[in-house]
PDB file of C-alpha atoms in Angstrom:
ATOM      1  CA  MET A   1       0.000   0.000   0.000  1.00 82.00           C
ATOM      2  CA  LYS A   2       1.429   3.382  -1.040  1.00 88.00           C
ATOM      3  CA  PHE A   3       1.912   6.025   1.636  1.00 89.00           C
ATOM      4  CA  ASP A   4      -0.734   8.414   0.241  1.00 87.00           C
ATOM      5  CA  GLU A   5      -3.300   5.633   0.260  1.00 88.00           C
ATOM      6  CA  LEU A   6      -2.299   4.516   3.750  1.00 88.00           C
ATOM      7  CA  ASP A   7      -2.394   8.101   5.001  1.00 84.00           C
ATOM      8  CA  SER A   8      -5.896   8.672   3.656  1.00 84.00           C
ATOM      9  CA  ARG A   9      -7.112   5.367   5.057  1.00 85.00           C
ATOM     10  CA  MET A  10      -5.778   5.922   8.596  1.00 85.00           C
ATOM     11  CA  ARG A  11      -6.857   9.558   8.876  1.00 85.00           C
ATOM     12  CA  ILE A  12     -10.459   8.399   8.581  1.00 81.00           C
ATOM     13  CA  PHE A  13     -10.153   6.771  12.007  1.00 83.00           C
ATOM     14  CA  GLU A  14      -8.674   9.947  13.458  1.00 75.00           C
ATOM     15  CA  THR A  15     -11.233  12.397  12.072  1.00 75.00           C
ATOM     16  CA  ALA A  16     -14.438  10.417  11.523  1.00 73.00           C
ATOM     17  CA  HIS A  17     -15.886  11.541  14.840  1.00 78.00           C
ATOM     18  CA  ASP A  18     -14.762  15.173  14.699  1.00 86.00           C
ATOM     19  CA  TYR A  19     -17.466  17.479  16.023  1.00 93.00           C
ATOM     20  CA  CYS A  20     -17.488  21.211  15.393  1.00 95.00           C
ATOM     21  CA  VAL A  21     -19.390  24.037  17.045  1.00 96.00           C
ATOM     22  CA  LEU A  22     -21.804  25.477  14.504  1.00 95.00           C
ATOM     23  CA  PRO A  23     -21.581  29.126  13.433  1.00 95.00           C
ATOM     24  CA  GLY A  24     -23.878  31.399  15.433  1.00 96.00           C
ATOM     25  CA  ILE A  25     -23.337  29.421  18.636  1.00 97.00           C
ATOM     26  CA  TYR A  26     -21.479  30.960  21.572  1.00 98.00           C
ATOM     27  CA  ILE A  27     -18.541  28.956  22.904  1.00 98.00           C
ATOM     28  CA  VAL A  28     -17.572  28.862  26.577  1.00 98.00           C
ATOM     29  CA  ALA A  29     -14.722  26.634  27.722  1.00 98.00           C
ATOM     30  CA  ARG A  30     -14.485  25.569  31.360  1.00 98.00           C
ATOM     31  CA  LEU A  31     -11.233  24.199  32.732  1.00 98.00           C
ATOM     32  CA  ASP A  32     -10.896  22.490  36.110  1.00 97.00           C
ATOM     33  CA  GLY A  33      -7.805  21.518  38.050  1.00 97.00           C
ATOM     34  CA  ARG A  34      -7.342  17.755  38.357  1.00 95.00           C
ATOM     35  CA  GLY A  35      -6.424  16.601  41.855  1.00 94.00           C
ATOM     36  CA  PHE A  36      -5.925  20.180  43.013  1.00 94.00           C
ATOM     37  CA  THR A  37      -7.138  19.513  46.561  1.00 90.00           C
ATOM     38  CA  ARG A  38      -4.115  17.306  47.182  1.00 92.00           C
ATOM     39  CA  LEU A  39      -1.837  19.578  45.158  1.00 93.00           C
ATOM     40  CA  THR A  40      -2.733  22.742  47.080  1.00 92.00           C
ATOM     41  CA  LYS A  41      -3.336  21.354  50.581  1.00 88.00           C
ATOM     42  CA  GLU A  42      -0.798  18.526  50.852  1.00 89.00           C
ATOM     43  CA  VAL A  43       1.958  18.933  48.275  1.00 92.00           C
ATOM     44  CA  HIS A  44       2.339  22.718  48.411  1.00 93.00           C
ATOM     45  CA  GLN A  45       0.315  23.543  51.522  1.00 90.00           C
ATOM     46  CA  PHE A  46      -1.260  26.762  50.324  1.00 95.00           C
ATOM     47  CA  GLU A  47      -3.152  28.703  52.961  1.00 94.00           C
ATOM     48  CA  ALA A  48      -6.725  27.486  53.412  1.00 93.00           C
ATOM     49  CA  PRO A  49      -9.346  28.297  52.355  1.00 96.00           C
ATOM     50  CA  PHE A  50      -7.856  30.986  50.080  1.00 97.00           C
ATOM     51  CA  ASP A  51      -4.284  31.855  49.207  1.00 97.00           C
ATOM     52  CA  ILE A  52      -3.216  34.946  47.253  1.00 97.00           C
ATOM     53  CA  ARG A  53      -0.300  33.045  45.713  1.00 97.00           C
ATOM     54  CA  PHE A  54      -2.644  30.416  44.270  1.00 97.00           C
ATOM     55  CA  ARG A  55      -5.096  33.111  43.154  1.00 98.00           C
ATOM     56  CA  ASP A  56      -2.349  34.844  41.204  1.00 98.00           C
ATOM     57  CA  LEU A  57      -1.254  31.572  39.573  1.00 98.00           C
ATOM     58  CA  MET A  58      -4.805  31.083  38.311  1.00 98.00           C
ATOM     59  CA  VAL A  59      -5.065  34.665  37.041  1.00 98.00           C
ATOM     60  CA  GLU A  60      -1.744  34.369  35.199  1.00 98.00           C
ATOM     61  CA  THR A  61      -2.972  31.119  33.633  1.00 98.00           C
ATOM     62  CA  VAL A  62      -6.151  32.829  32.409  1.00 98.00           C
ATOM     63  CA  GLU A  63      -4.135  35.662  30.884  1.00 98.00           C
ATOM     64  CA  HIS A  64      -1.921  33.130  29.117  1.00 98.00           C
ATOM     65  CA  LEU A  65      -4.983  31.422  27.628  1.00 98.00           C
ATOM     66  CA  MET A  66      -6.238  34.793  26.405  1.00 98.00           C
ATOM     67  CA  ASN A  67      -2.986  35.240  24.489  1.00 96.00           C
ATOM     68  CA  CYS A  68      -2.434  31.787  22.997  1.00 94.00           C
ATOM     69  CA  GLY A  69      -4.013  32.275  19.575  1.00 95.00           C
ATOM     70  CA  ILE A  70      -7.736  32.039  20.388  1.00 97.00           C
ATOM     71  CA  GLU A  71      -9.694  35.281  20.655  1.00 97.00           C
ATOM     72  CA  ILE A  72     -11.230  35.341  24.130  1.00 98.00           C
ATOM     73  CA  THR A  73     -13.691  38.066  25.113  1.00 97.00           C
ATOM     74  CA  TYR A  74     -13.865  37.291  28.824  1.00 98.00           C
ATOM     75  CA  GLY A  75     -12.005  35.096  31.264  1.00 98.00           C
ATOM     76  CA  TYR A  76     -13.233  34.211  34.732  1.00 98.00           C
ATOM     77  CA  THR A  77     -11.669  32.223  37.545  1.00 98.00           C
ATOM     78  CA  GLN A  78     -12.773  31.066  40.960  1.00 97.00           C
ATOM     79  CA  SER A  79     -11.189  28.382  43.102  1.00 95.00           C
ATOM     80  CA  ASP A  80      -9.397  25.972  40.708  1.00 97.00           C
ATOM     81  CA  GLU A  81     -11.623  26.566  37.690  1.00 98.00           C
ATOM     82  CA  ILE A  82     -11.419  28.841  34.651  1.00 98.00           C
ATOM     83  CA  SER A  83     -14.188  29.882  32.246  1.00 98.00           C
ATOM     84  CA  LEU A  84     -13.440  31.436  28.858  1.00 98.00           C
ATOM     85  CA  LEU A  85     -15.947  33.149  26.571  1.00 98.00           C
ATOM     86  CA  PHE A  86     -14.806  32.969  22.959  1.00 98.00           C
ATOM     87  CA  ALA A  87     -15.317  35.911  20.637  1.00 98.00           C
ATOM     88  CA  TYR A  88     -18.585  35.334  18.774  1.00 97.00           C
ATOM     89  CA  HIS A  89     -16.964  34.910  15.346  1.00 96.00           C
ATOM     90  CA  GLU A  90     -13.889  32.958  16.543  1.00 97.00           C
ATOM     91  CA  THR A  91     -13.076  30.144  14.099  1.00 97.00           C
ATOM     92  CA  THR A  92      -9.693  28.826  15.297  1.00 97.00           C
ATOM     93  CA  PHE A  93      -9.208  25.104  14.491  1.00 96.00           C
ATOM     94  CA  GLY A  94     -12.449  25.239  12.521  1.00 95.00           C
ATOM     95  CA  ARG A  95     -14.244  25.260  15.917  1.00 97.00           C
ATOM     96  CA  LYS A  96     -13.391  21.563  16.329  1.00 96.00           C
ATOM     97  CA  LEU A  97     -14.169  20.403  19.852  1.00 96.00           C
ATOM     98  CA  ARG A  98     -11.278  17.933  20.181  1.00 94.00           C
ATOM     99  CA  LYS A  99      -8.752  20.597  19.172  1.00 95.00           C
ATOM    100  CA  LEU A 100     -10.176  23.300  21.442  1.00 97.00           C
ATOM    101  CA  ASN A 101     -10.399  20.981  24.438  1.00 97.00           C
ATOM    102  CA  SER A 102      -6.936  19.508  24.019  1.00 97.00           C
ATOM    103  CA  VAL A 103      -5.118  22.770  23.256  1.00 98.00           C
ATOM    104  CA  LEU A 104      -6.698  24.753  26.097  1.00 98.00           C
ATOM    105  CA  ALA A 105      -6.152  21.969  28.640  1.00 98.00           C
ATOM    106  CA  SER A 106      -2.526  21.523  27.605  1.00 98.00           C
ATOM    107  CA  GLU A 107      -1.771  25.260  27.494  1.00 98.00           C
ATOM    108  CA  ALA A 108      -3.279  25.770  30.963  1.00 98.00           C
ATOM    109  CA  SER A 109      -1.483  22.751  32.405  1.00 98.00           C
ATOM    110  CA  ALA A 110       1.868  23.790  30.955  1.00 98.00           C
ATOM    111  CA  LYS A 111       1.645  27.431  32.071  1.00 98.00           C
ATOM    112  CA  PHE A 112       0.446  26.588  35.577  1.00 98.00           C
ATOM    113  CA  SER A 113       3.063  23.863  36.046  1.00 98.00           C
ATOM    114  CA  LEU A 114       5.929  26.082  34.928  1.00 98.00           C
ATOM    115  CA  MET A 115       4.910  28.817  37.379  1.00 98.00           C
ATOM    116  CA  LEU A 116       4.292  26.403  40.256  1.00 97.00           C
ATOM    117  CA  GLY A 117       7.420  24.359  39.680  1.00 96.00           C
ATOM    118  CA  SER A 118       5.571  21.044  39.777  1.00 95.00           C
ATOM    119  CA  LEU A 119       2.885  19.243  37.799  1.00 96.00           C
ATOM    120  CA  GLY A 120      -0.582  20.768  37.740  1.00 97.00           C
ATOM    121  CA  CYS A 121      -3.110  19.312  35.301  1.00 97.00           C
ATOM    122  CA  PHE A 122      -6.349  20.773  33.906  1.00 98.00           C
ATOM    123  CA  ASP A 123      -9.195  19.189  32.004  1.00 97.00           C
ATOM    124  CA  CYS A 124     -11.451  21.144  29.637  1.00 98.00           C
ATOM    125  CA  ARG A 125     -15.022  20.945  28.407  1.00 97.00           C
ATOM    126  CA  ILE A 126     -16.941  23.122  25.954  1.00 97.00           C
ATOM    127  CA  SER A 127     -20.408  24.555  26.491  1.00 97.00           C
ATOM    128  CA  GLN A 128     -22.291  25.455  23.310  1.00 98.00           C
ATOM    129  CA  LEU A 129     -24.732  28.227  24.180  1.00 97.00           C
ATOM    130  CA  PRO A 130     -27.475  29.198  21.722  1.00 97.00           C
ATOM    131  CA  ASN A 131     -27.813  32.892  22.574  1.00 97.00           C
ATOM    132  CA  SER A 132     -26.378  35.737  24.639  1.00 97.00           C
ATOM    133  CA  ALA A 133     -28.974  35.255  27.385  1.00 97.00           C
ATOM    134  CA  GLU A 134     -27.569  31.783  28.103  1.00 98.00           C
ATOM    135  CA  VAL A 135     -24.049  33.198  28.143  1.00 98.00           C
ATOM    136  CA  VAL A 136     -25.184  35.644  30.840  1.00 98.00           C
ATOM    137  CA  ASN A 137     -26.823  32.757  32.714  1.00 97.00           C
ATOM    138  CA  TYR A 138     -23.644  30.682  32.503  1.00 98.00           C
ATOM    139  CA  PHE A 139     -21.450  33.329  34.097  1.00 98.00           C
ATOM    140  CA  ARG A 140     -24.151  34.230  36.627  1.00 98.00           C
ATOM    141  CA  TRP A 141     -24.159  30.537  37.592  1.00 97.00           C
ATOM    142  CA  ARG A 142     -20.386  30.445  38.110  1.00 97.00           C
ATOM    143  CA  ASN A 143     -20.450  33.759  40.011  1.00 97.00           C
ATOM    144  CA  GLU A 144     -23.090  32.491  42.428  1.00 96.00           C
ATOM    145  CA  ASP A 145     -21.270  29.176  42.761  1.00 97.00           C
ATOM    146  CA  ALA A 146     -18.179  31.124  43.865  1.00 97.00           C
ATOM    147  CA  HIS A 147     -20.241  32.803  46.605  1.00 97.00           C
ATOM    148  CA  ARG A 148     -21.625  29.470  47.828  1.00 96.00           C
ATOM    149  CA  ASN A 149     -18.200  27.805  47.729  1.00 97.00           C
ATOM    150  CA  ALA A 150     -16.568  30.656  49.645  1.00 98.00           C
ATOM    151  CA  LEU A 151     -19.121  30.471  52.441  1.00 98.00           C
ATOM    152  CA  ASN A 152     -18.760  26.696  52.720  1.00 97.00           C
ATOM    153  CA  ALA A 153     -14.963  26.810  52.555  1.00 97.00           C
ATOM    154  CA  HIS A 154     -14.607  29.384  55.318  1.00 97.00           C
ATOM    155  CA  CYS A 155     -17.018  27.437  57.548  1.00 97.00           C
ATOM    156  CA  TYR A 156     -15.249  24.146  56.885  1.00 97.00           C
ATOM    157  CA  TRP A 157     -11.799  25.499  57.702  1.00 96.00           C
ATOM    158  CA  CYS A 158     -13.041  27.222  60.842  1.00 97.00           C
ATOM    159  CA  LEU A 159     -14.168  23.818  62.073  1.00 97.00           C
ATOM    160  CA  ARG A 160     -10.912  22.184  60.990  1.00 96.00           C
ATOM    161  CA  ARG A 161      -8.912  24.776  62.894  1.00 94.00           C
ATOM    162  CA  ASP A 162     -11.084  23.971  65.915  1.00 95.00           C
ATOM    163  CA  GLY A 163      -9.675  20.447  65.806  1.00 95.00           C
ATOM    164  CA  LYS A 164     -12.395  18.692  63.837  1.00 95.00           C
ATOM    165  CA  ASN A 165     -11.287  16.179  61.229  1.00 96.00           C
ATOM    166  CA  ALA A 166     -12.536  16.271  57.639  1.00 93.00           C
ATOM    167  CA  THR A 167     -15.441  13.905  58.255  1.00 96.00           C
ATOM    168  CA  GLN A 168     -16.572  15.707  61.407  1.00 96.00           C
ATOM    169  CA  ALA A 169     -16.391  19.148  59.791  1.00 96.00           C
ATOM    170  CA  THR A 170     -18.358  18.001  56.750  1.00 95.00           C
ATOM    171  CA  SER A 171     -20.979  16.337  58.949  1.00 96.00           C
ATOM    172  CA  MET A 172     -21.398  19.412  61.151  1.00 95.00           C
ATOM    173  CA  MET A 173     -22.034  21.635  58.125  1.00 94.00           C
ATOM    174  CA  LYS A 174     -24.607  19.322  56.590  1.00 94.00           C
ATOM    175  CA  GLY A 175     -28.068  20.875  56.632  1.00 91.00           C
ATOM    176  CA  LEU A 176     -26.938  24.291  57.882  1.00 95.00           C
ATOM    177  CA  SER A 177     -28.764  27.246  56.342  1.00 96.00           C
ATOM    178  CA  VAL A 178     -26.934  30.256  54.918  1.00 96.00           C
ATOM    179  CA  ALA A 179     -27.842  32.242  58.029  1.00 97.00           C
ATOM    180  CA  GLU A 180     -26.489  29.486  60.281  1.00 97.00           C
ATOM    181  CA  LYS A 181     -23.242  29.340  58.319  1.00 97.00           C
ATOM    182  CA  ASN A 182     -22.843  33.092  58.649  1.00 97.00           C
ATOM    183  CA  GLU A 183     -23.449  32.771  62.380  1.00 96.00           C
ATOM    184  CA  LEU A 184     -20.818  30.029  62.612  1.00 96.00           C
ATOM    185  CA  LEU A 185     -18.297  32.360  60.992  1.00 97.00           C
ATOM    186  CA  PHE A 186     -19.349  35.249  63.235  1.00 96.00           C
ATOM    187  CA  GLN A 187     -18.673  33.093  66.281  1.00 95.00           C
ATOM    188  CA  HIS A 188     -15.125  32.658  64.944  1.00 95.00           C
ATOM    189  CA  GLY A 189     -14.659  36.390  64.461  1.00 96.00           C
ATOM    190  CA  ILE A 190     -15.351  36.420  60.711  1.00 97.00           C
ATOM    191  CA  ASN A 191     -17.874  38.717  59.037  1.00 97.00           C
ATOM    192  CA  PHE A 192     -18.503  37.063  55.680  1.00 97.00           C
ATOM    193  CA  ASN A 193     -19.651  40.335  54.106  1.00 95.00           C
ATOM    194  CA  GLN A 194     -16.283  41.921  54.896  1.00 97.00           C
ATOM    195  CA  LEU A 195     -14.181  39.216  53.264  1.00 97.00           C
ATOM    196  CA  PRO A 196     -12.410  40.177  49.984  1.00 97.00           C
ATOM    197  CA  ASN A 197     -14.831  40.199  47.077  1.00 98.00           C
ATOM    198  CA  TRP A 198     -12.514  38.101  44.892  1.00 98.00           C
ATOM    199  CA  GLN A 199     -13.013  35.204  47.314  1.00 98.00           C
ATOM    200  CA  LYS A 200     -16.811  35.495  47.163  1.00 97.00           C
ATOM    201  CA  ARG A 201     -17.355  36.444  43.526  1.00 97.00           C
ATOM    202  CA  GLY A 202     -14.356  35.236  41.566  1.00 98.00           C
ATOM    203  CA  ILE A 203     -12.110  37.300  39.307  1.00 98.00           C
ATOM    204  CA  GLY A 204     -12.845  38.683  35.854  1.00 98.00           C
ATOM    205  CA  ILE A 205     -10.169  39.165  33.203  1.00 98.00           C
ATOM    206  CA  TYR A 206     -11.063  41.113  30.086  1.00 98.00           C
ATOM    207  CA  TRP A 207      -9.744  43.522  27.484  1.00 95.00           C
ATOM    208  CA  GLU A 208      -9.938  47.283  27.921  1.00 92.00           C
ATOM    209  CA  ALA A 209      -9.033  50.071  25.499  1.00 86.00           C
ATOM    210  CA  TYR A 210      -6.583  52.797  26.438  1.00 85.00           C
ATOM    211  CA  GLU A 211      -4.750  55.636  24.732  1.00 81.00           C
ATOM    212  CA  LYS A 212      -1.006  55.515  24.275  1.00 80.00           C
ATOM    213  CA  PRO A 213       1.097  58.437  23.003  1.00 77.00           C
ATOM    214  CA  GLY A 214       2.175  57.890  19.411  1.00 73.00           C
ATOM    215  CA  PHE A 215       4.047  59.763  16.697  1.00 70.00           C
ATOM    216  CA  ASN A 216       2.904  60.524  13.156  1.00 77.00           C
ATOM    217  CA  PRO A 217       6.114  60.700  11.051  1.00 79.00           C
ATOM    218  CA  ILE A 218       4.298  62.205   8.063  1.00 78.00           C
ATOM    219  CA  LYS A 219       2.873  65.137  10.006  1.00 71.00           C
ATOM    220  CA  GLY A 220       5.716  65.157  12.489  1.00 71.00           C
ATOM    221  CA  GLU A 221       3.418  65.416  15.462  1.00 76.00           C
ATOM    222  CA  LEU A 222       2.368  63.443  18.518  1.00 76.00           C
ATOM    223  CA  VAL A 223      -0.971  61.666  18.177  1.00 77.00           C
ATOM    224  CA  PRO A 224      -2.852  59.377  20.581  1.00 78.00           C
ATOM    225  CA  ALA A 225      -2.926  55.714  19.570  1.00 78.00           C
ATOM    226  CA  LEU A 226      -5.665  53.393  20.751  1.00 82.00           C
ATOM    227  CA  ARG A 227      -4.403  50.136  22.233  1.00 85.00           C
ATOM    228  CA  ARG A 228      -5.901  47.368  24.307  1.00 89.00           C
ATOM    229  CA  ARG A 229      -4.694  45.588  27.424  1.00 91.00           C
ATOM    230  CA  ILE A 230      -5.927  42.968  29.836  1.00 95.00           C
ATOM    231  CA  LYS A 231      -7.673  44.168  32.972  1.00 96.00           C
ATOM    232  CA  ARG A 232      -7.847  42.103  36.155  1.00 97.00           C
ATOM    233  CA  ASP A 233     -11.093  42.788  38.006  1.00 98.00           C
ATOM    234  CA  PHE A 234     -11.036  41.711  41.659  1.00 98.00           C
ATOM    235  CA  GLU A 235     -14.218  43.650  42.489  1.00 98.00           C
ATOM    236  CA  LEU A 236     -16.861  42.029  40.304  1.00 98.00           C
ATOM    237  CA  PRO A 237     -20.496  42.874  40.970  1.00 96.00           C
ATOM    238  CA  MET A 238     -22.983  40.130  41.787  1.00 93.00           C
ATOM    239  CA  LYS A 239     -26.518  39.034  40.996  1.00 95.00           C
ATOM    240  CA  ASP A 240     -28.372  41.319  38.537  1.00 97.00           C
ATOM    241  CA  GLU A 241     -25.497  43.795  38.350  1.00 97.00           C
ATOM    242  CA  TYR A 242     -23.164  40.998  37.303  1.00 97.00           C
ATOM    243  CA  SER A 243     -25.635  39.850  34.648  1.00 97.00           C
ATOM    244  CA  GLN A 244     -25.698  43.391  33.248  1.00 98.00           C
ATOM    245  CA  PHE A 245     -21.911  43.501  33.313  1.00 97.00           C
ATOM    246  CA  ILE A 246     -21.644  40.288  31.261  1.00 98.00           C
ATOM    247  CA  ALA A 247     -24.344  41.426  28.841  1.00 97.00           C
ATOM    248  CA  ALA A 248     -22.385  44.641  28.212  1.00 96.00           C
ATOM    249  CA  LEU A 249     -19.188  42.665  27.517  1.00 93.00           C
ATOM    250  CA  ILE A 250     -20.973  40.482  24.989  1.00 91.00           C
TER     251      ILE A 250
END
């Protein structure tokens, strides 16, 4: 069998089940750290429940993904997860799911690992959202999940610092209402409302326009040049205000 014939024959097995995101569909990629509980609490012993060093590693990873050849409108991170909203008309890799998933997961894993100095692995999945309203709902969902996770994490680690083991702390939190969890924190000297907003709402990373001094050699004069840069937003709004914020970005 000649090489060209063999090549054509074998590529069928590799590409027969390729799926692509259709035009007109919004793409959101979500990446999650694999085994990050052990990585951050046992191997590297980051401060619990939140550590600024880990936060900054995640933010740097998001910024890397926004500069790796895929046009990303908005990046968002909370805990060990990252969400990326693709530009509406983005067509990199022909919008093939296997390529997008594998490239984003590998880029995130490589960047994070290099900064950390040890292996950190991400997986990736793609959400295909039919309209802008569902995009708003997606990021509202992750924003509110960050709030819920922050409350639970602070309660859990208060109990752990009191000497409870993992099973006891989890059992004691089971069935507690939001008000009861806030009271538990208050009894430990923590006012949940006064905690940093990035812990409770996550962090947004997006492009902003700015003017930079430039020079017009033809006219021989200084002129402002419009450029864009990445902005890190540690003070995201929440609830309806956050929905409006996302809608404006879209």
